[in-house]
PDB file of C-alpha atoms in Angstrom:
ATOM      1  CA  MET A  76      22.085  13.478 -15.507  1.00 67.00           C
ATOM      2  CA  THR A  77      19.104  15.383 -17.616  1.00 85.00           C
ATOM      3  CA  ALA A  78      19.580  18.947 -15.794  1.00 95.00           C
ATOM      4  CA  ILE A  79      16.265  18.558 -14.831  1.00 97.00           C
ATOM      5  CA  CYS A  80      15.427  21.875 -13.293  1.00 98.00           C
ATOM      6  CA  ASP A  81      18.599  23.864 -14.273  1.00 98.00           C
ATOM      7  CA  GLY A  82      17.529  27.147 -13.519  1.00 97.00           C
ATOM      8  CA  ARG A  83      15.592  26.417 -11.249  1.00 98.00           C
ATOM      9  CA  VAL A  84      15.315  27.900  -7.536  1.00 98.00           C
ATOM     10  CA  ALA A  85      14.703  25.674  -4.960  1.00 98.00           C
ATOM     11  CA  VAL A  86      14.570  25.624  -0.766  1.00 98.00           C
ATOM     12  CA  VAL A  87      14.357  22.349   0.655  1.00 98.00           C
ATOM     13  CA  THR A  88      13.714  21.940   4.458  1.00 98.00           C
ATOM     14  CA  GLY A  89      15.111  19.764   7.373  1.00 96.00           C
ATOM     15  CA  ALA A  90      17.403  19.610   4.073  1.00 97.00           C
ATOM     16  CA  GLY A  91      20.520  18.624   6.791  1.00 96.00           C
ATOM     17  CA  ARG A  92      20.276  15.005   6.410  1.00 95.00           C
ATOM     18  CA  GLY A  93      18.687  11.940   5.868  1.00 94.00           C
ATOM     19  CA  LEU A  94      15.567  12.830   3.032  1.00 97.00           C
ATOM     20  CA  GLY A  95      16.237  15.901   2.635  1.00 97.00           C
ATOM     21  CA  ARG A  96      20.015  16.457   2.727  1.00 98.00           C
ATOM     22  CA  ALA A  97      19.293  14.071  -1.189  1.00 97.00           C
ATOM     23  CA  HIS A  98      16.739  15.993  -2.013  1.00 98.00           C
ATOM     24  CA  ALA A  99      18.793  19.005  -2.107  1.00 98.00           C
ATOM     25  CA  LEU A 100      21.930  17.231  -3.388  1.00 98.00           C
ATOM     26  CA  ALA A 101      19.156  15.769  -6.291  1.00 98.00           C
ATOM     27  CA  LEU A 102      17.874  19.232  -6.761  1.00 98.00           C
ATOM     28  CA  ALA A 103      21.563  20.660  -6.742  1.00 98.00           C
ATOM     29  CA  ALA A 104      22.733  17.709  -9.560  1.00 98.00           C
ATOM     30  CA  GLU A 105      19.663  19.087 -12.027  1.00 98.00           C
ATOM     31  CA  GLY A 106      20.689  22.935 -11.463  1.00 98.00           C
ATOM     32  CA  ALA A 107      18.453  23.801  -9.331  1.00 98.00           C
ATOM     33  CA  ARG A 108      19.861  27.011  -6.728  1.00 98.00           C
ATOM     34  CA  VAL A 109      18.968  25.552  -3.624  1.00 98.00           C
ATOM     35  CA  VAL A 110      18.600  26.724   0.292  1.00 98.00           C
ATOM     36  CA  VAL A 111      18.935  24.266   2.678  1.00 98.00           C
ATOM     37  CA  ASN A 112      17.123  25.113   5.103  1.00 98.00           C
ATOM     38  CA  ASP A 113      17.889  22.548   8.727  1.00 96.00           C
ATOM     39  CA  LEU A 114      17.477  23.498  12.452  1.00 92.00           C
ATOM     40  CA  GLY A 115      19.968  21.235  12.762  1.00 81.00           C
ATOM     41  CA  VAL A 116      17.864  19.852  16.153  1.00 73.00           C
ATOM     42  CA  GLY A 117      18.112  16.320  17.945  1.00 73.00           C
ATOM     43  CA  PRO A 118      15.652  13.104  16.991  1.00 76.00           C
ATOM     44  CA  ASP A 119      13.504  14.228  18.296  1.00 67.00           C
ATOM     45  CA  GLY A 120      12.769  18.581  18.275  1.00 70.00           C
ATOM     46  CA  GLY A 121      16.018  19.351  20.923  1.00 71.00           C
ATOM     47  CA  GLY A 122      18.230  21.318  21.149  1.00 66.00           C
ATOM     48  CA  ALA A 123      20.298  23.734  17.250  1.00 68.00           C
ATOM     49  CA  CYS A 124      22.656  23.566  15.782  1.00 76.00           C
ATOM     50  CA  ALA A 125      23.715  25.404  12.486  1.00 83.00           C
ATOM     51  CA  GLU A 126      26.277  23.272  10.659  1.00 91.00           C
ATOM     52  CA  PRO A 127      24.151  20.144   9.070  1.00 94.00           C
ATOM     53  CA  ALA A 128      23.266  23.094   6.608  1.00 97.00           C
ATOM     54  CA  ARG A 129      25.880  24.006   6.155  1.00 97.00           C
ATOM     55  CA  GLN A 130      28.016  20.855   5.032  1.00 97.00           C
ATOM     56  CA  VAL A 131      25.025  20.647   2.863  1.00 98.00           C
ATOM     57  CA  ALA A 132      25.448  23.929   0.991  1.00 98.00           C
ATOM     58  CA  GLU A 133      29.236  23.775   1.181  1.00 98.00           C
ATOM     59  CA  GLU A 134      28.624  19.956  -0.638  1.00 98.00           C
ATOM     60  CA  ILE A 135      27.060  21.465  -3.303  1.00 98.00           C
ATOM     61  CA  ARG A 136      29.706  24.386  -3.883  1.00 98.00           C
ATOM     62  CA  ALA A 137      31.958  21.558  -3.824  1.00 98.00           C
ATOM     63  CA  ARG A 138      29.667  19.358  -7.024  1.00 97.00           C
ATOM     64  CA  GLY A 139      29.949  22.821  -9.129  1.00 97.00           C
ATOM     65  CA  GLY A 140      26.815  23.609  -7.684  1.00 98.00           C
ATOM     66  CA  GLU A 141      24.935  26.777  -6.118  1.00 98.00           C
ATOM     67  CA  ALA A 142      23.735  26.195  -2.864  1.00 98.00           C
ATOM     68  CA  VAL A 143      23.027  29.301   0.347  1.00 98.00           C
ATOM     69  CA  ALA A 144      22.574  27.614   3.808  1.00 98.00           C
ATOM     70  CA  HIS A 145      19.990  28.500   5.746  1.00 98.00           C
ATOM     71  CA  GLY A 146      19.129  27.804   9.863  1.00 96.00           C
ATOM     72  CA  ALA A 147      15.362  29.437  10.390  1.00 96.00           C
ATOM     73  CA  ASP A 148      12.835  27.307  12.377  1.00 96.00           C
ATOM     74  CA  VAL A 149      10.301  27.287   9.626  1.00 97.00           C
ATOM     75  CA  ALA A 150       7.681  26.378  11.909  1.00 97.00           C
ATOM     76  CA  THR A 151       7.630  29.796  12.634  1.00 97.00           C
ATOM     77  CA  ALA A 152       5.683  33.208  11.012  1.00 97.00           C
ATOM     78  CA  ASP A 153       9.653  35.343  10.676  1.00 98.00           C
ATOM     79  CA  GLY A 154      11.888  31.516  10.128  1.00 97.00           C
ATOM     80  CA  ALA A 155       9.534  30.749   6.664  1.00 98.00           C
ATOM     81  CA  ALA A 156       9.168  35.162   5.824  1.00 98.00           C
ATOM     82  CA  SER A 157      13.472  34.029   5.565  1.00 98.00           C
ATOM     83  CA  LEU A 158      13.576  31.102   4.193  1.00 98.00           C
ATOM     84  CA  VAL A 159      11.736  33.191   0.921  1.00 98.00           C
ATOM     85  CA  THR A 160      13.380  36.004   1.361  1.00 98.00           C
ATOM     86  CA  THR A 161      16.636  34.376   1.534  1.00 98.00           C
ATOM     87  CA  ALA A 162      16.625  32.433  -1.998  1.00 98.00           C
ATOM     88  CA  LEU A 163      15.036  36.006  -3.451  1.00 98.00           C
ATOM     89  CA  ARG A 164      18.280  38.043  -2.419  1.00 98.00           C
ATOM     90  CA  THR A 165      20.571  35.497  -3.069  1.00 98.00           C
ATOM     91  CA  PHE A 166      19.076  33.876  -6.507  1.00 98.00           C
ATOM     92  CA  GLY A 167      16.427  35.988  -7.552  1.00 98.00           C
ATOM     93  CA  ARG A 168      13.982  34.524  -7.605  1.00 98.00           C
ATOM     94  CA  LEU A 169      11.918  30.973  -5.531  1.00 98.00           C
ATOM     95  CA  ASP A 170      10.689  28.433  -8.162  1.00 98.00           C
ATOM     96  CA  VAL A 171      10.321  24.848  -6.027  1.00 98.00           C
ATOM     97  CA  LEU A 172       9.225  24.492  -1.799  1.00 98.00           C
ATOM     98  CA  VAL A 173      10.400  21.441  -0.223  1.00 98.00           C
ATOM     99  CA  ASN A 174       8.665  20.861   2.781  1.00 98.00           C
ATOM    100  CA  ASN A 175      10.959  18.044   4.880  1.00 97.00           C
ATOM    101  CA  ALA A 176      11.547  19.685   7.326  1.00 95.00           C
ATOM    102  CA  GLY A 177      10.849  16.980  11.282  1.00 94.00           C
ATOM    103  CA  PHE A 178      11.109  14.853  14.091  1.00 92.00           C
ATOM    104  CA  LEU A 179       9.608  11.914  15.786  1.00 93.00           C
ATOM    105  CA  ARG A 180       8.147  11.948  19.957  1.00 95.00           C
ATOM    106  CA  ASP A 181       5.703   8.329  19.642  1.00 94.00           C
ATOM    107  CA  ARG A 182       4.712   7.307  22.387  1.00 96.00           C
ATOM    108  CA  MET A 183       1.693   4.666  23.101  1.00 96.00           C
ATOM    109  CA  LEU A 184      -1.408   7.256  24.219  1.00 95.00           C
ATOM    110  CA  VAL A 185      -2.137   7.218  27.446  1.00 96.00           C
ATOM    111  CA  SER A 186       1.772   8.062  27.784  1.00 97.00           C
ATOM    112  CA  MET A 187       1.981  10.970  25.166  1.00 97.00           C
ATOM    113  CA  ASP A 188       1.712  14.050  27.281  1.00 97.00           C
ATOM    114  CA  ALA A 189       0.437  17.443  25.248  1.00 97.00           C
ATOM    115  CA  ASP A 190       4.236  18.471  24.877  1.00 96.00           C
ATOM    116  CA  ASP A 191       4.440  15.723  22.477  1.00 96.00           C
ATOM    117  CA  TRP A 192       1.242  16.267  21.376  1.00 97.00           C
ATOM    118  CA  ASP A 193       2.115  20.130  21.144  1.00 97.00           C
ATOM    119  CA  ALA A 194       5.522  19.493  19.300  1.00 96.00           C
ATOM    120  CA  VAL A 195       5.300  17.098  16.592  1.00 97.00           C
ATOM    121  CA  VAL A 196       2.198  18.949  15.021  1.00 97.00           C
ATOM    122  CA  ARG A 197       3.792  21.921  15.350  1.00 97.00           C
ATOM    123  CA  VAL A 198       6.879  20.998  14.052  1.00 97.00           C
ATOM    124  CA  HIS A 199       5.374  19.533  10.448  1.00 97.00           C
ATOM    125  CA  LEU A 200       2.043  21.308  10.009  1.00 98.00           C
ATOM    126  CA  ALA A 201       3.166  24.317  11.423  1.00 98.00           C
ATOM    127  CA  GLY A 202       6.202  23.300   9.530  1.00 98.00           C
ATOM    128  CA  HIS A 203       5.343  22.610   6.439  1.00 98.00           C
ATOM    129  CA  PHE A 204       1.830  25.796   6.527  1.00 98.00           C
ATOM    130  CA  LEU A 205       4.190  28.632   7.281  1.00 98.00           C
ATOM    131  CA  PRO A 206       6.794  28.342   3.994  1.00 98.00           C
ATOM    132  CA  LEU A 207       3.773  27.360   1.711  1.00 98.00           C
ATOM    133  CA  ARG A 208       2.064  30.146   3.130  1.00 98.00           C
ATOM    134  CA  HIS A 209       4.643  32.917   2.593  1.00 98.00           C
ATOM    135  CA  ALA A 210       5.848  31.512  -1.321  1.00 98.00           C
ATOM    136  CA  CYS A 211       2.396  31.902  -2.020  1.00 97.00           C
ATOM    137  CA  ALA A 212       2.332  35.011  -1.314  1.00 98.00           C
ATOM    138  CA  HIS A 213       5.656  35.875  -2.990  1.00 98.00           C
ATOM    139  CA  TRP A 214       3.798  33.265  -6.614  1.00 98.00           C
ATOM    140  CA  ARG A 215       0.000  35.055  -5.886  1.00 98.00           C
ATOM    141  CA  ALA A 216       2.303  39.086  -5.612  1.00 98.00           C
ATOM    142  CA  GLU A 217       3.413  36.953  -8.843  1.00 98.00           C
ATOM    143  CA  ALA A 218       1.522  35.579 -11.416  1.00 98.00           C
ATOM    144  CA  LYS A 219      -0.877  39.057 -10.133  1.00 98.00           C
ATOM    145  CA  ALA A 220       1.939  40.860 -11.901  1.00 98.00           C
ATOM    146  CA  GLY A 221       1.534  38.838 -15.333  1.00 98.00           C
ATOM    147  CA  ARG A 222       4.657  36.608 -14.642  1.00 97.00           C
ATOM    148  CA  ARG A 223       2.932  33.938 -14.041  1.00 97.00           C
ATOM    149  CA  PRO A 224       5.274  31.204 -12.085  1.00 98.00           C
ATOM    150  CA  VAL A 225       5.473  27.567 -13.335  1.00 98.00           C
ATOM    151  CA  ALA A 226       5.785  26.580  -8.902  1.00 98.00           C
ATOM    152  CA  ARG A 227       6.431  23.007  -7.389  1.00 98.00           C
ATOM    153  CA  VAL A 228       5.310  22.586  -4.081  1.00 98.00           C
ATOM    154  CA  VAL A 229       5.790  19.119  -2.737  1.00 98.00           C
ATOM    155  CA  ASN A 230       5.776  17.815   0.253  1.00 98.00           C
ATOM    156  CA  THR A 231       6.147  15.442   2.919  1.00 98.00           C
ATOM    157  CA  THR A 232       3.257  12.666   4.531  1.00 98.00           C
ATOM    158  CA  SER A 233       3.743   9.466   6.095  1.00 96.00           C
ATOM    159  CA  GLY A 234       2.427   5.440   5.703  1.00 95.00           C
ATOM    160  CA  ALA A 235       1.044   6.437   9.268  1.00 95.00           C
ATOM    161  CA  GLY A 236      -0.458   9.225   7.906  1.00 96.00           C
ATOM    162  CA  LEU A 237      -2.175   7.201   5.240  1.00 96.00           C
ATOM    163  CA  LEU A 238      -2.753   4.642   7.752  1.00 95.00           C
ATOM    164  CA  GLY A 239      -1.417   5.346  11.393  1.00 95.00           C
ATOM    165  CA  SER A 240       0.996   3.699  12.963  1.00 95.00           C
ATOM    166  CA  VAL A 241       0.427   2.545  16.827  1.00 96.00           C
ATOM    167  CA  GLY A 242       3.012   4.071  18.684  1.00 95.00           C
ATOM    168  CA  GLN A 243       2.570   7.777  16.629  1.00 96.00           C
ATOM    169  CA  ALA A 244      -0.256   9.097  16.553  1.00 97.00           C
ATOM    170  CA  ASN A 245       0.717  12.689  17.017  1.00 97.00           C
ATOM    171  CA  TYR A 246       2.642  11.822  14.431  1.00 97.00           C
ATOM    172  CA  ALA A 247      -0.211   9.902  11.668  1.00 97.00           C
ATOM    173  CA  ALA A 248      -2.403  13.007  13.277  1.00 98.00           C
ATOM    174  CA  ALA A 249       0.106  16.078  11.668  1.00 98.00           C
ATOM    175  CA  LYS A 250       1.107  13.481   7.765  1.00 98.00           C
ATOM    176  CA  ALA A 251      -2.364  13.244   7.656  1.00 98.00           C
ATOM    177  CA  GLY A 252      -3.050  16.952   7.961  1.00 98.00           C
ATOM    178  CA  VAL A 253      -0.231  17.259   5.696  1.00 98.00           C
ATOM    179  CA  VAL A 254      -1.951  14.742   2.459  1.00 98.00           C
ATOM    180  CA  ALA A 255      -5.242  17.492   3.169  1.00 98.00           C
ATOM    181  CA  LEU A 256      -3.247  20.694   2.856  1.00 98.00           C
ATOM    182  CA  THR A 257      -1.572  19.099  -0.233  1.00 98.00           C
ATOM    183  CA  LEU A 258      -5.287  18.748  -1.251  1.00 98.00           C
ATOM    184  CA  VAL A 259      -6.228  21.858  -0.444  1.00 98.00           C
ATOM    185  CA  ALA A 260      -3.675  23.846  -1.572  1.00 98.00           C
ATOM    186  CA  ALA A 261      -3.211  21.944  -5.283  1.00 98.00           C
ATOM    187  CA  ALA A 262      -6.791  23.488  -6.087  1.00 98.00           C
ATOM    188  CA  GLU A 263      -6.176  26.879  -3.880  1.00 98.00           C
ATOM    189  CA  LEU A 264      -3.109  27.776  -5.837  1.00 98.00           C
ATOM    190  CA  GLY A 265      -2.948  26.327  -9.525  1.00 98.00           C
ATOM    191  CA  ARG A 266      -4.482  29.034 -11.028  1.00 98.00           C
ATOM    192  CA  TYR A 267      -1.435  31.461  -9.610  1.00 98.00           C
ATOM    193  CA  GLY A 268       1.180  28.727 -11.532  1.00 98.00           C
ATOM    194  CA  VAL A 269       1.520  26.152  -8.880  1.00 98.00           C
ATOM    195  CA  GLN A 270       1.577  22.982  -8.355  1.00 98.00           C
ATOM    196  CA  VAL A 271       0.992  21.019  -5.107  1.00 98.00           C
ATOM    197  CA  ASN A 272       1.730  17.532  -4.428  1.00 98.00           C
ATOM    198  CA  ALA A 273       3.236  15.160  -1.581  1.00 98.00           C
ATOM    199  CA  ILE A 274       4.848  11.775  -1.419  1.00 98.00           C
ATOM    200  CA  ALA A 275       5.074   8.703   1.519  1.00 97.00           C
ATOM    201  CA  PRO A 276       8.142   7.951   1.254  1.00 97.00           C
ATOM    202  CA  ALA A 277      10.226   5.153   2.213  1.00 93.00           C
ATOM    203  CA  ALA A 278      13.993   5.043   3.508  1.00 89.00           C
ATOM    204  CA  ARG A 279      16.320   5.084   6.181  1.00 86.00           C
ATOM    205  CA  THR A 280      16.937   8.136   8.164  1.00 71.00           C
ATOM    206  CA  ARG A 281      17.231   8.798  12.352  1.00 65.00           C
ATOM    207  CA  MET A 282      13.208   8.655  12.146  1.00 62.00           C
ATOM    208  CA  THR A 283      13.758   5.189  11.122  1.00 60.00           C
ATOM    209  CA  GLU A 284      16.218   3.986  13.831  1.00 58.00           C
ATOM    210  CA  GLY A 285      14.896   1.392  16.772  1.00 53.00           C
ATOM    211  CA  PRO A 286      12.166  -0.749  16.017  1.00 48.00           C
ATOM    212  CA  PHE A 287      12.857  -0.484  11.935  1.00 51.00           C
ATOM    213  CA  ALA A 288      16.508  -0.647  12.422  1.00 54.00           C
ATOM    214  CA  ASP A 289      16.714  -4.267  10.773  1.00 55.00           C
ATOM    215  CA  ALA A 290      14.437  -4.213   7.178  1.00 54.00           C
ATOM    216  CA  MET A 291      16.013  -0.465   6.551  1.00 57.00           C
ATOM    217  CA  ALA A 292      19.614  -1.102   7.129  1.00 61.00           C
ATOM    218  CA  ALA A 293      21.747  -1.267   4.158  1.00 67.00           C
ATOM    219  CA  PRO A 294      22.806  -4.582   1.972  1.00 64.00           C
ATOM    220  CA  ALA A 295      26.451  -6.053   3.911  1.00 63.00           C
ATOM    221  CA  ASP A 296      26.739  -7.644   0.314  1.00 68.00           C
ATOM    222  CA  GLY A 297      26.926  -3.986  -0.918  1.00 70.00           C
ATOM    223  CA  GLY A 298      24.539  -4.340  -3.778  1.00 80.00           C
ATOM    224  CA  PHE A 299      20.839  -2.150  -4.202  1.00 81.00           C
ATOM    225  CA  ASP A 300      20.460  -0.243  -1.144  1.00 91.00           C
ATOM    226  CA  ALA A 301      16.772  -0.387  -1.439  1.00 90.00           C
ATOM    227  CA  MET A 302      16.073   1.922   1.799  1.00 90.00           C
ATOM    228  CA  ALA A 303      19.041   4.718   0.954  1.00 94.00           C
ATOM    229  CA  PRO A 304      16.868   8.432   0.810  1.00 95.00           C
ATOM    230  CA  ALA A 305      18.155   9.272  -2.671  1.00 96.00           C
ATOM    231  CA  ASN A 306      15.718   6.459  -4.050  1.00 97.00           C
ATOM    232  CA  VAL A 307      12.634   8.548  -3.565  1.00 97.00           C
ATOM    233  CA  SER A 308      14.764  12.523  -4.373  1.00 98.00           C
ATOM    234  CA  PRO A 309      14.745  11.619  -8.619  1.00 97.00           C
ATOM    235  CA  LEU A 310      10.730  11.779  -7.709  1.00 98.00           C
ATOM    236  CA  VAL A 311      11.457  15.076  -5.771  1.00 98.00           C
ATOM    237  CA  ALA A 312      13.110  16.600  -8.422  1.00 98.00           C
ATOM    238  CA  TRP A 313      11.311  15.153 -11.627  1.00 98.00           C
ATOM    239  CA  LEU A 314       7.621  16.993  -9.554  1.00 98.00           C
ATOM    240  CA  ALA A 315       9.796  20.282  -8.723  1.00 98.00           C
ATOM    241  CA  SER A 316      10.271  20.713 -12.501  1.00 98.00           C
ATOM    242  CA  ALA A 317       8.550  22.405 -15.615  1.00 98.00           C
ATOM    243  CA  ALA A 318       8.397  18.793 -17.155  1.00 98.00           C
ATOM    244  CA  SER A 319       5.491  17.497 -14.602  1.00 98.00           C
ATOM    245  CA  GLU A 320       3.432  19.871 -16.218  1.00 98.00           C
ATOM    246  CA  GLY A 321      -0.974  19.428 -15.388  1.00 98.00           C
ATOM    247  CA  VAL A 322       0.562  16.679 -12.141  1.00 98.00           C
ATOM    248  CA  THR A 323      -1.062  18.159  -8.635  1.00 98.00           C
ATOM    249  CA  GLY A 324      -2.719  17.306  -6.059  1.00 98.00           C
ATOM    250  CA  GLN A 325      -1.125  14.137  -5.875  1.00 98.00           C
ATOM    251  CA  VAL A 326      -0.334  12.018  -3.577  1.00 98.00           C
ATOM    252  CA  PHE A 327       2.564   9.463  -4.660  1.00 98.00           C
ATOM    253  CA  ALA A 328       4.308   6.270  -1.894  1.00 97.00           C
ATOM    254  CA  VAL A 329       7.526   5.742  -2.754  1.00 97.00           C
ATOM    255  CA  GLU A 330       9.767   2.861  -1.586  1.00 95.00           C
ATOM    256  CA  ALA A 331      13.146   1.800  -2.844  1.00 93.00           C
ATOM    257  CA  GLY A 332      12.479   1.854  -7.324  1.00 93.00           C
ATOM    258  CA  ARG A 333       8.704   1.484  -6.429  1.00 96.00           C
ATOM    259  CA  ILE A 334       6.063   4.599  -6.604  1.00 97.00           C
ATOM    260  CA  THR A 335       2.885   4.054  -5.882  1.00 97.00           C
ATOM    261  CA  VAL A 336      -0.640   6.801  -6.678  1.00 98.00           C
ATOM    262  CA  MET A 337      -2.270   6.623  -3.518  1.00 97.00           C
ATOM    263  CA  GLU A 338      -6.539   6.880  -4.667  1.00 95.00           C
ATOM    264  CA  GLY A 339      -7.160   8.461  -1.274  1.00 91.00           C
ATOM    265  CA  TRP A 340     -10.756   7.817   0.220  1.00 91.00           C
ATOM    266  CA  HIS A 341     -13.413   6.998  -2.475  1.00 91.00           C
ATOM    267  CA  PRO A 342     -16.920   6.311  -1.696  1.00 95.00           C
ATOM    268  CA  GLY A 343     -18.011   2.370  -0.312  1.00 96.00           C
ATOM    269  CA  PRO A 344     -20.928   0.416  -0.004  1.00 97.00           C
ATOM    270  CA  THR A 345     -23.739   2.910   0.207  1.00 98.00           C
ATOM    271  CA  ALA A 346     -27.213   3.001   2.457  1.00 98.00           C
ATOM    272  CA  ASP A 347     -30.294   4.686   2.312  1.00 98.00           C
ATOM    273  CA  LYS A 348     -33.740   4.578   3.355  1.00 96.00           C
ATOM    274  CA  ALA A 349     -34.860   8.172   2.385  1.00 97.00           C
ATOM    275  CA  ASP A 350     -35.496   8.162   5.737  1.00 97.00           C
ATOM    276  CA  ARG A 351     -34.055   8.328   9.167  1.00 97.00           C
ATOM    277  CA  TRP A 352     -32.431   5.407  10.709  1.00 97.00           C
ATOM    278  CA  SER A 353     -33.998   3.963  14.255  1.00 97.00           C
ATOM    279  CA  PRO A 354     -30.645   3.004  15.715  1.00 97.00           C
ATOM    280  CA  ALA A 355     -31.045  -0.652  15.357  1.00 98.00           C
ATOM    281  CA  GLU A 356     -31.365   0.281  11.571  1.00 97.00           C
ATOM    282  CA  ALA A 357     -28.645   1.868  11.666  1.00 98.00           C
ATOM    283  CA  GLY A 358     -26.604  -1.005  12.956  1.00 98.00           C
ATOM    284  CA  GLU A 359     -28.289  -3.669  10.771  1.00 97.00           C
ATOM    285  CA  ALA A 360     -27.512  -1.239   7.857  1.00 98.00           C
ATOM    286  CA  VAL A 361     -23.992  -1.162   8.847  1.00 97.00           C
ATOM    287  CA  ARG A 362     -22.868  -4.539   9.790  1.00 97.00           C
ATOM    288  CA  GLY A 363     -24.966  -5.450   6.492  1.00 97.00           C
ATOM    289  CA  LEU A 364     -22.535  -2.108   4.504  1.00 97.00           C
ATOM    290  CA  LEU A 365     -19.228  -3.633   6.789  1.00 97.00           C
ATOM    291  CA  ARG A 366     -20.004  -6.650   4.571  1.00 97.00           C
ATOM    292  CA  GLY A 367     -19.669  -5.776   1.286  1.00 96.00           C
ATOM    293  CA  ALA A 368     -16.093  -3.042   1.979  1.00 96.00           C
ATOM    294  CA  ARG A 369     -13.147  -4.263   1.186  1.00 94.00           C
ATOM    295  CA  THR A 370     -11.091  -4.791   4.603  1.00 92.00           C
ATOM    296  CA  PRO A 371      -8.652  -1.898   5.659  1.00 89.00           C
ATOM    297  CA  ARG A 372      -5.259  -2.082   5.165  1.00 89.00           C
ATOM    298  CA  PRO A 373      -3.872  -2.828   9.535  1.00 92.00           C
ATOM    299  CA  VAL A 374      -2.264   0.118  10.751  1.00 93.00           C
ATOM    300  CA  TYR A 375       1.589  -0.237  11.427  1.00 89.00           C
ATOM    301  CA  GLY A 376       2.049  -1.654  15.033  1.00 88.00           C
ATOM    302  CA  ALA A 377      -0.786  -3.490  14.944  1.00 88.00           C
ATOM    303  CA  GLY A 378      -0.837  -6.353  16.882  1.00 69.00           C
TER     304      GLY A 378
END
């Protein structure tokens, strides 16, 4: 390893399994001291268990690293505050926040109830906003005290948030919100020495079981495992390091050995009458504009 994060302190939410676990292990291998957060809930958010976070922290220590487990719910104000406090009390500083916690409750729109919507939006959006808010309050105070941090935030969006996904309206809406939150945070927090980016990973986790299981399966011949969560983590470690200076407000799709800069919304064809349109005129103009516009990529799962 390159020790690219040597001396840094990172907190990783949802780090008991899957991508979060891979990120925590990778950061520790690169020299970071890690707060391993996980509430230990099931794939749909039910139940809670302290064991996943504890096991990953123990795994890091067994490999010669430093880590502490944290089992609070970071989608609550108290849980998010305690996440930051744990880093400061245990390791004396905080340099990196990796927001990764989440779960799914997939339903078609006509079958989705308010609880399904609220639970998924809460864990992904509040679970990003609240740790970010508390971490950045600390970093702002440090900057104002003349100790400008070299702070990094890595948020987790999804292809579902960038393109949409059939049967995942709650998840897709929340992950699209994570992108907007990333852009706002990057713009607001740069003055305090905080860089904020997002990744859209594709990897084998509990959240990709079911209809994607075959595509995500490990190769039977023991070759390169394109869907291993650990494939995503090197980029996270680099974004978490001081070496990523100047990279902020970006979204990176990461899958297997491929990294893609996602370029987001850009103005396309435009018509300007310089006066008010009639409905018929507006419709005619729109049809003409669409003939010159690029064809959107299909929503995941669309027929």
